[in-house]
């Protein structure tokens, strides 16, 4: 089931950054955090005054930088995992002759023209599959078929966490010639998978959840690297960036429609599709079996988070790739109504006063972005003859692209696609480094000249 | 060969730079970002110079070895000049960005001073330059092989590692002095930086006579270290205070609201 690929929210990146001070700063330490809004009536979006704006610029720079780093680290980790695997486990670079059903045309043809044609056809099929999937999702979401969506997500992460990790582990054992019995393996896989499902769909320690998200993104990227033939892969990367741009920014784009629908309904986003750098803590986590209702103050798109956690089994909110809101699912099925929260809120609290909210607003990046970034770098390290230079160049290019995207995000404060700039830089640097820089550096290294 | 050489050469080549990164840069997100941006600028300069070199090579006679070597020398010089040009471009960009932010913010100090930017960007250039020079060589050193079996020098790996270390640190020093020279509009200092870079690159033309290239490079390294230290505001007094841990306000750490 490669259908999973499309449900990963490619390319929309949204920071919980914004003008609203009423946001839930996601806090990692329980003593901080949003909760100011708990139990209180929702505040209308604040009108930003000029002085606030100027003051914000300075803070924005510092905290913006912090958020950029909070995304650099996981993206780097994911890429490192993918590159390390590609370089050591030969399985993922072997051409077994198998291809995905979405890319049926082979690339080992006789002529260049035929190969080009095949890759274009492959890319077209793959992209249309993705577009269709997105549209199906939009439809499902608009018709409130949350159960279907949720079952789909659940099944996909199940497949990834068990099946693909099993294959990965098997290949790693083969590479390092580790003897392993099925019983131990079953135990390991069971634990890994179940803990993963719990962390991703329910609640778990933040770091563990982030680690799992990185791991499944890396696994997915590795699958793509293995099964997509070369030209097809590059074409798909290029086209998907364009699609991302259109889907997020055009008024009729499916992802934008999703975002707007989610906003209208004041619903939070799907769990398990986003990487979030921080966690939301609630004061007085009231355990209530009532389903989450829309008593949560709605926030506008580029601002932060509703306070209530969402129960994954009941209401998933919208699939949006904008990550407007913080992930509440990390907190588990904590459902509280306004009344209970108000009660708790009014109890004397031993918390220190909340300091600056800005610091604790997290940043979110869709897992699809992780996957495609890692796929680019992995493909670069797998196929480039310039080897490490090309990989390094692509790595730096992607990070800079991400930085620029975040900068734009801070400027425009609306949902932005995270793929186009980074992938564009990555592709340019891949081809340029592989074809231009590599011969130059090789010659220099031969003579031991230094520049 | 293999593991010992690999780890040894890696630590020689990247040790000082990575130590500097971990101790002074890793904790400050802004510095990390500017470091990576500096690396990016170096990369773009390399790309441009490789493009030009590639074009020239395609237009030339590819069988003539002497000509190819001459073109390579030309490529090296071109690359050095382009690197310095991009350093200047990075400086202008940072200056403009800083001025913009300063005018917008209500505080009168910037979150990162131009001196810190000089250090960080120099180190970024150094990292990227070092990485591109030596990573492939290191990757090769892991595998089996015999160095210099055809009569080449046996000290290939270790000399590469030392040269890389020197260049990385030199880039950092050059960055500091360069930005300072631009700030003070001292074109003499600027041209000295450029000439020194050219000199170091030209010294490598005598490889594999490593004595001829490494020793002068390290001499230059110490000279530039001293100069950059003075440029950054260091004095012997500062140094002694710092080394005896009497200086509470360490040079780069804890820099919050002192404008430099």
XYZ file of C-alpha atoms in Angstrom:
711
model
C 0.000 0.000 0.000
C 1.842 2.942 -1.245
C -1.285 4.958 -0.856
C 0.141 6.044 2.396
C 2.400 8.368 0.646
C -0.246 10.807 -0.193
C -1.827 10.995 3.139
C 1.372 12.314 4.526
C 0.819 15.955 4.577
C 3.394 17.023 2.178
C 4.669 20.356 2.339
C 2.631 22.356 4.586
C 4.377 23.941 7.301
C 2.937 26.085 9.865
C 4.296 27.580 12.916
C 2.317 28.151 15.979
C 3.710 31.574 15.748
C 1.532 34.454 15.620
C 0.149 37.516 17.013
C -2.245 35.955 19.375
C -0.971 35.949 22.853
C -3.817 33.762 23.772
C -2.162 30.848 22.190
C -1.327 27.753 23.914
C 2.325 27.908 24.011
C 3.197 24.354 23.868
C 5.399 23.695 26.753
C 7.577 20.854 27.543
C 7.709 21.564 31.163
C 4.453 21.081 32.909
C 4.830 24.228 34.822
C 4.404 26.318 31.768
C 2.020 26.414 29.076
C -0.981 27.516 27.553
C -3.547 26.784 30.007
C -4.400 30.360 30.568
C -7.270 29.856 28.262
C -8.589 26.799 29.903
C -12.099 27.245 30.921
C -12.219 30.761 29.754
C -14.300 31.928 26.902
C -12.494 32.072 23.652
C -10.836 35.305 22.834
C -11.374 36.878 19.529
C -8.327 37.092 17.396
C -6.454 40.099 18.518
C -5.830 43.007 16.326
C -2.178 43.608 16.292
C -1.077 47.076 17.046
C 2.016 48.628 15.668
C 4.064 48.645 18.797
C 3.273 45.043 19.419
C 4.462 44.316 15.980
C 7.795 46.025 16.404
C 8.393 44.398 19.695
C 7.542 41.165 18.094
C 10.224 41.505 15.471
C 13.040 41.202 17.919
C 11.442 38.334 19.739
C 10.398 36.856 16.453
C 13.975 36.685 15.344
C 15.207 34.919 18.421
C 12.328 32.562 18.773
C 12.074 32.140 15.074
C 15.646 30.992 15.100
C 14.846 28.587 17.869
C 12.004 27.138 15.890
C 14.145 26.797 12.828
C 16.622 24.774 14.825
C 13.809 22.730 16.284
C 13.067 21.656 12.768
C 16.655 21.387 11.576
C 17.455 18.749 14.124
C 14.773 16.205 13.226
C 15.185 16.787 9.501
C 18.913 16.255 9.886
C 18.370 13.132 11.973
C 15.997 11.679 9.431
C 18.434 12.346 6.629
C 21.299 10.883 8.619
C 19.323 7.701 9.236
C 18.439 7.393 5.574
C 21.960 8.093 4.322
C 23.497 5.745 6.886
C 21.134 2.993 5.822
C 21.727 3.564 2.145
C 25.465 3.469 2.600
C 25.521 0.332 4.684
C 22.532 -1.793 3.785
C 22.790 -2.635 0.131
C 19.218 -3.852 -0.071
C 17.895 -0.380 -0.563
C 20.110 0.375 -3.498
C 19.728 -2.958 -5.232
C 17.637 -3.091 -8.281
C 15.509 -6.189 -7.824
C 13.512 -5.470 -10.873
C 10.499 -4.859 -8.718
C 8.646 -1.671 -8.921
C 5.641 -0.158 -7.287
C 2.340 -0.678 -8.966
C 2.147 3.051 -9.284
C 5.217 3.171 -11.495
C 4.730 0.298 -13.857
C 7.009 1.376 -16.675
C 10.543 0.086 -16.413
C 13.510 2.329 -16.859
C 16.035 -0.143 -18.117
C 15.079 0.481 -21.696
C 17.276 0.601 -24.718
C 17.054 4.171 -25.744
C 17.212 7.359 -23.786
C 14.020 8.588 -25.348
C 12.122 5.529 -24.245
C 13.488 5.873 -20.758
C 12.467 9.502 -20.606
C 9.011 8.647 -21.831
C 8.618 5.845 -19.310
C 9.716 8.015 -16.445
C 7.328 10.766 -17.460
C 4.502 8.248 -17.586
C 5.473 6.830 -14.219
C 5.588 10.248 -12.662
C 2.231 11.126 -14.146
C 0.621 8.012 -12.754
C 2.101 8.532 -9.324
C 1.115 12.145 -9.153
C -2.404 11.423 -10.321
C -2.695 8.760 -7.651
C -1.613 11.299 -5.099
C -3.985 13.941 -6.397
C -6.856 11.476 -6.404
C -6.050 10.428 -2.865
C -5.977 13.989 -1.692
C -9.304 14.674 -3.312
C -10.781 11.546 -1.768
C -9.538 12.744 1.579
C -11.032 16.164 1.083
C -14.323 14.563 0.185
C -14.235 12.243 3.149
C -13.400 15.088 5.403
C -16.076 17.342 4.040
C -18.635 14.628 4.525
C -17.413 14.030 8.025
C -16.432 10.432 7.445
C -13.942 10.659 10.232
C -14.073 7.004 11.015
C -12.926 6.053 7.573
C -10.079 8.514 7.651
C -9.045 7.440 11.032
C -9.143 3.774 10.168
C -7.045 4.518 7.123
C -4.428 6.350 9.152
C -4.395 3.652 11.755
C -3.927 0.942 9.198
C -1.148 2.823 7.431
C 0.884 3.429 10.519
C 0.310 -0.186 11.505
C 1.735 -1.313 8.213
C 4.708 0.970 8.510
C 5.510 0.186 12.078
C 5.295 -3.547 11.739
C 5.786 -4.679 8.213
C 8.323 -2.205 6.907
C 10.329 -2.142 10.084
C 10.436 -5.907 10.000
C 11.863 -5.841 6.510
C 14.324 -3.126 7.499
C 15.471 -5.032 10.527
C 15.840 -8.169 8.484
C 18.040 -6.406 5.984
C 20.173 -4.830 8.685
C 20.718 -8.232 10.252
C 21.668 -9.632 6.881
C 24.140 -6.853 6.258
C 25.890 -7.278 9.574
C 25.497 -11.015 9.602
C 23.706 -11.064 12.921
C 22.172 -14.352 13.900
C 18.645 -13.876 15.144
C 15.865 -16.232 16.061
C 12.245 -15.599 15.266
C 11.160 -15.512 18.900
C 13.423 -12.642 19.819
C 12.562 -10.918 16.617
C 8.859 -11.274 17.280
C 9.323 -9.862 20.735
C 11.305 -6.914 19.464
C 8.911 -6.168 16.631
C 5.873 -6.489 18.832
C 7.227 -4.092 21.376
C 8.517 -1.668 18.819
C 5.272 -1.645 16.903
C 2.906 -1.396 19.804
C 4.862 1.311 21.547
C 5.012 3.126 18.235
C 1.277 2.938 17.720
C 0.668 4.162 21.226
C 3.111 7.022 20.923
C 1.876 8.192 17.610
C -1.833 7.795 18.000
C -2.341 8.207 21.663
C 0.116 9.678 24.048
C 3.656 9.142 24.992
C 6.830 10.968 25.905
C 7.502 13.730 23.433
C 10.970 12.598 22.493
C 9.813 9.052 21.921
C 7.028 10.221 19.701
C 9.363 12.421 17.735
C 11.778 9.533 17.398
C 9.043 7.276 16.060
C 7.890 9.872 13.584
C 11.430 10.293 12.353
C 11.820 6.548 12.051
C 8.677 6.018 10.055
C 9.516 8.924 7.780
C 12.927 7.411 7.195
C 11.370 4.008 6.481
C 8.980 5.497 3.999
C 11.762 7.435 2.292
C 13.828 4.252 2.058
C 10.936 2.427 0.439
C 10.634 5.179 -2.126
C 14.358 5.183 -2.768
C 14.341 1.471 -3.365
C 11.307 1.160 -5.524
C 11.314 4.311 -7.576
C 13.615 4.179 -10.567
C 16.018 7.046 -10.919
C 14.543 9.412 -13.435
C 11.065 8.754 -12.125
C 12.170 9.697 -8.654
C 13.604 13.020 -9.685
C 10.599 13.811 -11.805
C 8.233 12.928 -8.999
C 10.128 15.166 -6.612
C 9.909 18.053 -9.014
C 6.260 17.571 -9.838
C 5.211 17.031 -6.281
C 6.780 20.321 -5.260
C 4.789 22.071 -7.926
C 1.657 20.228 -6.851
C 2.320 21.161 -3.277
C 2.658 24.785 -4.196
C -0.603 24.718 -6.093
C -2.508 22.647 -3.570
C -1.662 24.906 -0.698
C -1.726 28.317 -2.235
C -4.411 28.210 -4.893
C -7.851 29.085 -3.642
C -9.271 25.884 -5.030
C -6.380 23.726 -3.968
C -7.450 20.598 -2.094
C -5.165 21.145 0.832
C -6.286 24.698 1.205
C -9.899 23.589 1.130
C -9.111 21.118 3.864
C -7.505 23.764 5.973
C -10.381 26.137 5.549
C -12.940 23.458 6.296
C -11.058 22.505 9.413
C -11.053 26.112 10.456
C -14.730 26.570 9.823
C -15.504 23.596 11.929
C -13.021 24.624 14.600
C -11.533 21.227 14.558
C -8.006 20.237 15.247
C -5.887 18.334 12.874
C -5.227 14.710 12.452
C -2.833 13.211 14.833
C 0.110 11.206 13.678
C 0.760 13.079 10.495
C 2.771 15.906 11.825
C 6.002 16.314 13.554
C 5.581 18.694 16.397
C 8.472 20.123 18.252
C 6.727 20.786 21.509
C 3.910 19.428 23.519
C 0.852 20.965 25.011
C 0.270 20.548 28.676
C -3.013 21.106 30.320
C -3.545 22.227 33.792
C -5.753 19.873 35.663
C -6.123 17.260 33.074
C -9.648 16.311 33.701
C -10.499 12.887 32.585
C -13.844 13.102 31.081
C -15.477 10.593 28.913
C -17.424 13.171 27.049
C -16.309 13.606 23.542
C -14.471 16.720 22.776
C -16.821 19.326 21.655
C -16.275 22.493 19.884
C -16.043 24.527 22.963
C -12.452 25.044 22.200
C -11.608 28.511 21.156
C -10.925 28.463 17.543
C -7.742 29.935 16.382
C -7.063 31.279 13.028
C -4.919 29.381 10.746
C -1.463 30.518 11.355
C -1.893 30.910 15.038
C -1.708 28.392 17.729
C -3.665 25.785 19.360
C -6.887 24.819 20.843
C -6.475 23.562 24.295
C -8.466 20.438 24.316
C -6.948 17.260 23.295
C -8.741 15.271 20.810
C -9.680 11.725 21.225
C -8.204 9.859 18.363
C -10.888 7.318 18.259
C -13.749 9.692 18.000
C -13.028 12.864 16.274
C -10.012 13.519 14.268
C -10.684 16.903 13.017
C -9.528 17.547 9.590
C -6.714 16.217 7.696
C -4.922 19.364 7.019
C -1.402 19.822 6.307
C -1.280 23.165 7.903
C -0.796 22.119 11.459
C -2.552 25.088 12.713
C -3.028 23.609 16.036
C -0.785 21.806 18.392
C -1.188 18.135 18.734
C -3.377 17.349 21.531
C -3.478 13.724 20.874
C -0.171 13.488 22.594
C -1.969 14.099 25.766
C -4.206 11.228 25.167
C -7.910 11.038 25.516
C -8.145 13.863 27.891
C -11.385 15.418 27.306
C -12.509 18.254 29.343
C -15.374 20.534 28.907
C -15.329 24.178 29.525
C -16.993 23.819 32.863
C -14.621 21.326 34.288
C -11.756 23.351 33.089
C -13.083 26.480 34.575
C -13.431 24.755 37.888
C -9.932 23.552 37.872
C -8.673 26.838 36.624
C -10.147 28.604 39.546
C -8.411 26.388 41.980
C -5.271 27.898 43.393
C -2.452 26.902 41.298
C 1.082 26.407 42.355
C 2.394 27.125 38.942
C 4.756 29.963 38.488
C 3.387 32.688 36.298
C 3.684 31.903 32.695
C 6.426 33.819 31.048
C 6.659 34.619 27.452
C 4.367 32.566 25.326
C 6.423 32.858 22.241
C 9.128 30.613 23.393
C 6.922 27.679 23.837
C 4.986 27.744 20.662
C 6.133 24.830 18.722
C 6.655 24.381 15.060
C 5.113 21.747 12.956
C 6.219 20.110 9.815
C 4.315 17.509 7.914
C 5.768 14.031 7.749
C 5.481 14.122 3.991
C 8.095 16.822 3.993
C 10.448 14.686 6.046
C 9.911 11.850 3.636
C 10.612 13.814 0.509
C 13.614 15.624 1.926
C 15.135 12.377 3.058
C 14.277 10.778 -0.229
C 16.171 13.467 -2.088
C 19.239 13.198 0.053
C 19.075 9.415 0.082
C 18.768 9.249 -3.666
C 21.684 11.657 -3.931
C 23.855 9.456 -1.790
C 22.709 6.290 -3.535
C 23.153 7.291 -7.109
C 25.573 10.161 -7.251
C 29.016 9.330 -8.386
C 30.325 12.327 -6.518
C 29.300 10.537 -3.394
C 29.635 12.499 -0.232
C 30.063 15.881 -1.818
C 26.730 15.627 -3.534
C 25.042 14.365 -0.393
C 26.477 17.234 1.632
C 25.481 19.773 -0.962
C 21.904 18.504 -1.075
C 21.771 18.441 2.697
C 22.853 22.067 3.019
C 20.550 23.100 0.197
C 17.533 21.495 1.841
C 18.297 23.068 5.194
C 18.631 26.473 3.625
C 15.386 25.943 1.749
C 13.683 25.044 4.999
C 15.150 28.135 6.608
C 13.829 30.335 3.830
C 10.426 28.701 4.016
C 10.276 29.370 7.720
C 11.299 32.932 7.106
C 8.469 33.311 4.635
C 6.176 31.703 7.139
C 7.158 34.268 9.721
C 6.543 37.033 7.240
C 3.273 35.883 5.761
C 1.842 34.030 8.699
C -0.257 31.643 6.758
C 0.018 28.058 5.726
C 2.882 27.535 3.360
C 4.126 24.600 1.374
C 7.420 23.402 2.745
C 8.469 21.387 -0.264
C 8.995 23.727 -3.177
C 11.929 25.832 -2.075
C 13.874 23.034 -0.430
C 13.287 20.526 -3.187
C 14.116 23.100 -5.834
C 17.399 23.931 -4.125
C 18.063 20.268 -3.515
C 17.519 19.301 -7.121
C 19.572 22.179 -8.483
C 22.430 21.395 -6.162
C 22.228 17.684 -6.836
C 22.551 18.020 -10.565
C 25.021 20.869 -10.415
C 27.266 19.180 -7.871
C 27.148 15.842 -9.556
C 27.966 17.151 -12.991
C 30.040 20.244 -12.403
C 31.601 20.210 -8.981
C 32.498 16.563 -8.888
C 34.969 16.561 -11.791
C 36.528 19.738 -10.434
C 36.945 18.388 -6.923
C 38.195 15.070 -8.242
C 40.892 16.767 -10.221
C 41.840 18.884 -7.243
C 42.017 15.858 -4.988
C 44.187 14.004 -7.449
C 46.744 16.755 -7.441
C 46.082 17.648 -3.846
C 45.345 21.246 -4.647
C 43.281 23.094 -2.121
C 40.915 25.910 -2.806
C 44.621 1.924 6.919
C 40.967 1.548 7.699
C 39.598 2.462 11.048
C 42.662 3.942 12.673
C 43.509 6.141 9.745
C 39.903 7.087 9.241
C 39.291 8.179 12.798
C 42.659 9.785 13.134
C 42.329 11.827 10.002
C 38.741 12.770 10.734
C 39.622 14.069 14.145
C 42.617 15.919 12.845
C 40.715 17.526 10.036
C 37.536 18.394 11.894
C 38.490 18.316 15.547
C 39.133 21.978 16.188
C 36.234 23.133 14.052
C 33.755 20.748 15.629
C 34.995 21.660 19.085
C 34.449 25.317 18.285
C 31.019 24.512 16.968
C 29.942 22.527 19.992
C 31.318 24.947 22.525
C 30.335 28.246 21.046
C 27.736 27.835 18.364
C 25.568 24.825 18.994
C 23.587 26.413 21.792
C 22.586 29.509 19.933
C 20.049 28.865 17.201
C 20.774 32.113 15.418
C 24.429 31.314 15.119
C 23.713 27.865 13.768
C 21.499 29.315 11.106
C 24.099 31.835 10.020
C 26.716 29.101 10.000
C 24.665 27.025 7.637
C 23.940 30.075 5.522
C 27.673 30.737 5.331
C 28.240 27.160 4.256
C 25.591 27.656 1.607
C 27.299 30.756 0.268
C 30.578 28.904 0.013
C 28.801 26.141 -1.817
C 27.311 28.542 -4.319
C 30.719 30.078 -4.951
C 32.144 26.630 -5.559
C 29.339 25.842 -7.930
C 29.970 28.950 -9.946
C 33.682 28.371 -10.145
C 33.194 24.735 -11.131
C 30.780 25.823 -13.807
C 33.266 28.263 -15.261
C 36.072 25.735 -15.041
C 33.910 23.122 -16.699
C 33.060 25.415 -19.559
C 36.702 26.302 -20.102
C 37.709 22.656 -20.023
C 35.079 21.687 -22.534
C 36.361 24.355 -24.845
C 39.938 23.211 -24.545
C 41.937 20.287 -25.765
C 41.186 17.537 -23.308
C 44.115 15.366 -24.261
C 46.782 17.888 -23.473
C 47.780 17.129 -19.896
C 49.843 20.252 -19.400
C 47.018 22.407 -20.587
C 44.614 20.632 -18.298
C 46.869 21.236 -15.371
C 47.146 24.864 -16.341
C 43.385 25.092 -16.522
C 43.149 23.490 -13.127
C 45.461 26.116 -11.685
C 43.281 28.722 -13.295
C 40.279 27.019 -11.762
C 41.839 27.151 -8.319
C 42.626 30.844 -8.547
C 39.199 31.610 -9.922
C 37.609 29.635 -7.144
C 39.546 31.485 -4.466
C 38.547 34.830 -5.901
C 34.932 33.790 -6.141
C 34.957 32.544 -2.565
C 36.162 35.886 -1.342
C 33.627 37.634 -3.524
C 30.874 35.563 -1.965
C 32.238 36.299 1.457
C 31.831 39.947 0.636
C 28.346 39.289 -0.695
C 27.446 37.487 2.519
C 28.797 40.401 4.491
C 26.637 42.865 2.567
C 23.589 40.695 2.983
C 24.130 40.336 6.714
C 24.719 44.027 7.088
C 21.507 44.865 5.298
C 19.529 42.304 7.271
C 20.956 43.515 10.535
C 20.223 47.102 9.735
C 16.705 46.222 8.791
C 16.120 44.355 11.997
C 17.701 47.055 14.073
C 15.462 49.695 12.643
C 12.433 47.549 13.316
C 13.157 46.455 16.801
C 12.820 48.636 19.788
C 15.968 47.516 21.429
C 19.149 49.229 20.530
C 21.268 46.159 20.311
C 21.029 43.430 17.822
C 20.591 39.847 18.895
C 23.791 38.986 17.133
C 26.672 41.313 16.568
C 28.594 41.700 13.379
C 31.688 40.247 14.997
C 29.844 37.123 15.973
C 28.517 36.953 12.465
C 32.054 37.252 11.160
C 33.192 34.355 13.291
C 30.214 32.216 12.496
C 30.271 32.849 8.779
C 33.991 32.236 8.630
C 33.496 28.951 10.385
C 30.661 28.094 8.019
C 32.924 28.691 5.075
C 35.602 26.651 6.783
C 33.328 23.720 7.500
C 32.072 23.493 3.994
C 35.469 23.988 2.464
C 36.968 21.351 4.694
C 34.137 18.937 4.159
C 34.291 19.177 0.418
C 38.031 18.800 0.386
C 38.376 15.847 2.630
C 35.193 13.815 3.053
C 35.643 11.715 -0.038
C 39.224 11.034 0.943
C 38.121 9.974 4.397
C 35.483 7.707 2.924
C 38.155 6.065 0.842
C 40.433 5.642 3.820
C 37.941 3.336 5.499
C 38.271 0.700 2.875
C 41.151 -1.597 2.119
C 44.053 -0.379 0.113
C 47.680 0.541 0.062
C 48.654 4.151 0.004
C 51.145 5.235 -2.583
C 51.595 1.874 -4.215
C 52.477 3.448 -7.501
C 55.204 5.566 -6.019
C 53.079 8.419 -4.755
C 53.541 9.814 -1.328
C 52.521 7.630 1.557
C 51.433 10.553 3.615
C 48.457 11.393 1.464
C 45.800 10.964 4.101
C 47.486 12.617 6.979
C 48.708 15.552 4.988
C 45.224 16.043 3.612
C 43.853 16.008 7.126
C 46.322 18.589 8.376
C 45.816 20.792 5.366
C 42.073 20.651 5.842
C 42.359 21.592 9.471
C 44.572 24.512 8.613
C 42.240 25.707 5.904
C 39.155 25.431 8.073
C 40.710 27.488 10.819
C 42.127 29.909 8.299
C 38.711 30.465 6.812
C 37.444 31.350 10.228
C 40.253 33.818 10.828
C 39.843 35.288 7.403
C 36.160 35.724 8.062
C 36.799 37.668 11.231
C 39.406 39.937 9.695
C 37.449 40.348 6.487
C 34.304 41.551 8.179
C 36.299 43.843 10.395
C 38.066 45.255 7.361
C 34.753 45.808 5.639
C 33.359 47.513 8.711
C 36.313 49.827 8.921
C 36.574 50.176 5.169
C 40.170 49.127 5.333
C 40.801 47.863 1.848
C 44.367 47.033 2.644
C 43.324 44.427 5.160
C 40.759 43.089 2.789
C 43.250 42.633 0.023
C 45.602 41.005 2.502
C 42.942 38.428 3.267
C 42.414 37.717 -0.399
C 46.122 37.539 -1.098
C 46.677 35.261 1.831
C 43.982 32.903 0.597
C 45.548 32.912 -2.831
C 48.923 32.272 -1.290
C 47.723 29.289 0.698
C 46.090 27.782 -2.348
C 49.147 28.377 -4.448
C 51.285 26.751 -1.799
C 49.363 23.555 -2.338
C 50.595 23.479 -5.901
C 53.881 22.132 -4.598
C 52.168 19.062 -3.214
C 53.289 16.304 -2.748
C 56.255 18.168 -1.337
C 54.340 18.472 1.886
C 57.055 20.356 3.677
C 56.744 23.100 1.162
C 53.026 23.477 1.571
C 52.182 22.482 5.111
C 54.797 24.369 7.027
C 54.205 27.782 5.486
C 50.473 27.176 5.804
C 50.784 26.556 9.512
C 52.990 29.587 9.914
C 50.348 31.629 8.180
C 47.766 30.011 10.424
C 49.466 31.249 13.563
C 49.917 34.724 12.102
C 46.276 34.955 11.160
C 45.224 33.520 14.481
C 46.976 36.344 16.232
C 45.584 38.952 13.883
C 42.033 37.680 14.122
C 42.324 37.541 17.870
C 43.317 41.198 17.989
C 40.623 42.095 15.522
C 37.987 40.447 17.659
C 39.026 42.587 20.546
C 41.302 40.217 22.299
C 44.331 41.374 24.150
C 46.937 39.590 26.191
C 45.147 40.752 29.270
C 41.866 39.269 28.115
C 43.621 36.091 27.273
C 45.243 35.752 30.666
C 41.995 36.556 32.419
C 40.201 34.000 30.347
C 42.764 31.300 30.858
C 42.848 31.807 34.564
C 39.052 31.777 34.582
C 38.816 35.210 36.092
C 36.867 36.640 33.236
C 33.181 36.226 33.897
C 32.110 37.588 30.623
C 33.675 35.142 28.262
C 34.425 36.342 24.850
C 31.628 34.772 22.908
C 29.512 32.963 25.373
C 26.995 34.879 27.410
C 26.893 37.639 24.937
C 23.432 38.984 25.363
C 23.159 42.661 25.338
C 26.629 43.934 24.855
C 26.994 45.279 21.429
C 30.314 44.555 19.927
